[in-house]
Coordinates of N, CA and C in Angstrom, one line a residue:
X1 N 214.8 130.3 67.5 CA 215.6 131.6 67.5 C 217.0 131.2 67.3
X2 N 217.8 131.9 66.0 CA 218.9 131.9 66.3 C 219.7 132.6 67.1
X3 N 220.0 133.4 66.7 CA 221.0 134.2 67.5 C 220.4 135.4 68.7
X4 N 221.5 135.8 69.8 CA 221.2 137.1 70.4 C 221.6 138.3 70.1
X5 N 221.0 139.3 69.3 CA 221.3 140.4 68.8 C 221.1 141.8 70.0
X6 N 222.1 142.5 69.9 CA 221.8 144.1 70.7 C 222.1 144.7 69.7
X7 N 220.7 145.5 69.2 CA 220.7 146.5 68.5 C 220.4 147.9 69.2
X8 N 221.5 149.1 68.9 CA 221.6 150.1 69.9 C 220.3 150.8 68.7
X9 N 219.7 152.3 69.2 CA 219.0 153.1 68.6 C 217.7 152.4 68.1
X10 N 217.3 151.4 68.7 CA 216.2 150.4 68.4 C 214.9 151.2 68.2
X11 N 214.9 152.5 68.7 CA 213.4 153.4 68.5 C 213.7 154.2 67.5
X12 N 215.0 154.2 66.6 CA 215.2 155.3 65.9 C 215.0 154.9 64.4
X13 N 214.6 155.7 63.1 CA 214.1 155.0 62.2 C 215.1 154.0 61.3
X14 N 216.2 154.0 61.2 CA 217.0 152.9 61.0 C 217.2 151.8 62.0
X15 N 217.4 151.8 63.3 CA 217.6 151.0 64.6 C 216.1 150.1 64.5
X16 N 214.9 150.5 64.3 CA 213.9 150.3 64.4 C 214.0 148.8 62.7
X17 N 213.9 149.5 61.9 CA 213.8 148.7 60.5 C 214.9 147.4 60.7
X18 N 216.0 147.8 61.2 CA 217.0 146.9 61.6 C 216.3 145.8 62.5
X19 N 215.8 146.1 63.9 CA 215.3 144.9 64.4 C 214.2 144.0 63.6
X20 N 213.2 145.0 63.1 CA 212.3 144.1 62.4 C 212.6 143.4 62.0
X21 N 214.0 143.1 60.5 CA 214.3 142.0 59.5 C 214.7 141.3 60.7
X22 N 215.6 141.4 61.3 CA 216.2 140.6 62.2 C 214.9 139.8 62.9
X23 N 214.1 140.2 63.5 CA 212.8 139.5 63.9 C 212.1 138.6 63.1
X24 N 212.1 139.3 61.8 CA 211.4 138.4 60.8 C 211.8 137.2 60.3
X25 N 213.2 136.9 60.7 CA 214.4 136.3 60.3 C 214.4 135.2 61.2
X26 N 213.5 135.7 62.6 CA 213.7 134.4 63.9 C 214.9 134.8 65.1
X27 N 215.7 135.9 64.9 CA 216.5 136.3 65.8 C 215.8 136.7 67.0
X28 N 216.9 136.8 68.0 CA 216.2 137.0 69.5 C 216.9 138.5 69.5
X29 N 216.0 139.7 69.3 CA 216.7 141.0 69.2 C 216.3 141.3 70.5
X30 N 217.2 142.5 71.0 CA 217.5 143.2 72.6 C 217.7 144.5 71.8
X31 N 216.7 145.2 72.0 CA 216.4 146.5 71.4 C 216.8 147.6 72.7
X32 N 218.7 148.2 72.2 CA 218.3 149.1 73.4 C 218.2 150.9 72.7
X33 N 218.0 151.7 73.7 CA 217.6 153.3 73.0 C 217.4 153.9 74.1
X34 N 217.8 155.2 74.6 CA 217.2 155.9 75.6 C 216.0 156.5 75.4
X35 N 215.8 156.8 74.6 CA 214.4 157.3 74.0 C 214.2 159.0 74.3
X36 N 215.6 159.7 73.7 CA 215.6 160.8 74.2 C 215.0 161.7 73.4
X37 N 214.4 162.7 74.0 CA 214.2 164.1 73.2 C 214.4 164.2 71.7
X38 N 215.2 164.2 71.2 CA 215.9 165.1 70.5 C 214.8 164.9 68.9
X39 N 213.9 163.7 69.1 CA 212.5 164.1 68.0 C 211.5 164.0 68.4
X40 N 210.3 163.5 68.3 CA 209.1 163.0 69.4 C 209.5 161.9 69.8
X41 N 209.1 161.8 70.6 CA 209.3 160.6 71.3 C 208.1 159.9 71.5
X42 N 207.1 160.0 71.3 CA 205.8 159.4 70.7 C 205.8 158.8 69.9
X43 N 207.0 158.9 68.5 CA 206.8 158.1 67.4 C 207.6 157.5 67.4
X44 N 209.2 157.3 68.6 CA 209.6 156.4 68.9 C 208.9 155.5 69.5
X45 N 208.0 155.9 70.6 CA 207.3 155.1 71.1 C 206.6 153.7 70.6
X46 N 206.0 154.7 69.5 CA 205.1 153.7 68.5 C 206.2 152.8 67.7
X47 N 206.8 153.0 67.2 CA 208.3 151.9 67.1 C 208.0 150.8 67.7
X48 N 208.2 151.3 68.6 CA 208.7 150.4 70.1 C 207.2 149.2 70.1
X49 N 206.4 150.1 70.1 CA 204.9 149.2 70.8 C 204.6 148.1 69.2
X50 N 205.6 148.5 67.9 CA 205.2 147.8 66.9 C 206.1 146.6 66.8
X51 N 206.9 146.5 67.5 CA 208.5 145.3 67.8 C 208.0 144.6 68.9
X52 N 206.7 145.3 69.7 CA 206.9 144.6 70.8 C 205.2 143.9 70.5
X53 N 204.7 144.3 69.5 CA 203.7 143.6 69.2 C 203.7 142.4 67.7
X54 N 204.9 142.2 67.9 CA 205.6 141.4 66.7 C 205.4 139.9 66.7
X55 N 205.1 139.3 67.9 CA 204.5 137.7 68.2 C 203.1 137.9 67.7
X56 N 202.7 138.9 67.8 CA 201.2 138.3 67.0 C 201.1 138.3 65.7
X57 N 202.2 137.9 64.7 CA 202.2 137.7 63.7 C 202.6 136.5 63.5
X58 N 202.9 135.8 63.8 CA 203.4 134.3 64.0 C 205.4 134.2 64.3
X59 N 205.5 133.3 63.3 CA 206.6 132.8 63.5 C 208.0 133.5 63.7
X60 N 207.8 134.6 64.2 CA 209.0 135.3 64.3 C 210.0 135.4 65.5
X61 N 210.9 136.1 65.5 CA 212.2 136.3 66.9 C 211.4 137.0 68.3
X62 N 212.0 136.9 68.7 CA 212.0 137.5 70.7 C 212.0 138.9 70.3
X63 N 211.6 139.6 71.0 CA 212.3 141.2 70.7 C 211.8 141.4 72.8
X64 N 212.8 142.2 73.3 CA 212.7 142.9 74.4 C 213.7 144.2 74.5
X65 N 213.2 144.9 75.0 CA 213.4 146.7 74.8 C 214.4 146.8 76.7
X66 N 215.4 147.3 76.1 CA 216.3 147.9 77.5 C 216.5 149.3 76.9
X67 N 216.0 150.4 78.1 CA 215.8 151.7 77.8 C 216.9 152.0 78.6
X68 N 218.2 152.2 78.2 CA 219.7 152.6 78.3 C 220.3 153.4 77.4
X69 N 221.1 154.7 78.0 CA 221.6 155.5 76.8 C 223.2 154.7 76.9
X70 N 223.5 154.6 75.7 CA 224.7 153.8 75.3 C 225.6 154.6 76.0
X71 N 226.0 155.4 76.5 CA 226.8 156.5 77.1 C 226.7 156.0 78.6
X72 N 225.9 155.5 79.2 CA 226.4 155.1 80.4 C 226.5 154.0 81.1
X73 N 227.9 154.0 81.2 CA 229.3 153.1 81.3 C 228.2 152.0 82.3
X74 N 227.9 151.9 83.2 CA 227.7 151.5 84.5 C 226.4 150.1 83.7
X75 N 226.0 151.0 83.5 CA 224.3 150.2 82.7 C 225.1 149.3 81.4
X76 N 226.0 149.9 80.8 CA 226.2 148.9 79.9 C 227.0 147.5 79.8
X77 N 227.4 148.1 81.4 CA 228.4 146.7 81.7 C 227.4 145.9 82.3
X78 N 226.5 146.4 82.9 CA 225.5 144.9 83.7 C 224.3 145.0 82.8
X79 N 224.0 145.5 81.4 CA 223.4 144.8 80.4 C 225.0 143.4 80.0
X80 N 226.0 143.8 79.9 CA 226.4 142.7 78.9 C 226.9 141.7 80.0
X81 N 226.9 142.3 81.6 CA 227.0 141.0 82.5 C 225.9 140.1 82.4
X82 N 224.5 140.8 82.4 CA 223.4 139.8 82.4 C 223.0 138.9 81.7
X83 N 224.2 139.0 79.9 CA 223.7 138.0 79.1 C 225.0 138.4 78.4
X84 N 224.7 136.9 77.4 CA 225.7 137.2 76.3 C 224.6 137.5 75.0
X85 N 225.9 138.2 74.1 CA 225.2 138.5 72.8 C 225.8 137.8 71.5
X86 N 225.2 137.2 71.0 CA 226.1 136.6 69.6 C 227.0 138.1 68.3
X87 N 225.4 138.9 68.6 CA 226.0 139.7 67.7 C 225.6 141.5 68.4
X88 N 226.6 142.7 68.1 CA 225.8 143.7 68.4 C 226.3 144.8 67.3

């Protein structure tokens, strides 16, 4: 794995396509999203359960999901206390 990536909107259909290459690539992606309302949230879901079933293809990146709305302050500072990120 190269790098640590936080990709914000990770359930959403760009956020989503974004981690994949990055996975495919060998990156260690940190997929965050609140996973709100505002379309189904079932088909973000399924997103999510397709990134996180991504090692059974072989040789690819880390992916792990933090369900955080980028909006609060509090959560974002002890995501980026808990680790560093090469890229976000």
């Amino acid at each position: 794995m190269n790098n640590r990536i936080l990709v914000t909107g990770a359930a959403g259909f760009i956020g989503n396509a974004v981690c994949l290459a990055l996975l495919e690539r060998g990156e260690h992606v940190i997929g965050l999203d609140n996973l709100s309302d505002y379309y189904d949230v079932s088909l973000k879901r399924a997103r999510l359960a397709r990134l996180n079933n991504i090692d059974a293809i072989g040789d690819v990146g880390e992916f792990n999901f933090e369900k955080i709305d980028l909006a609060d302050r509090a959560a974002m500072e002890k995501l980026f206390a808990s680790g560093s990120f090469d890229r976000v």
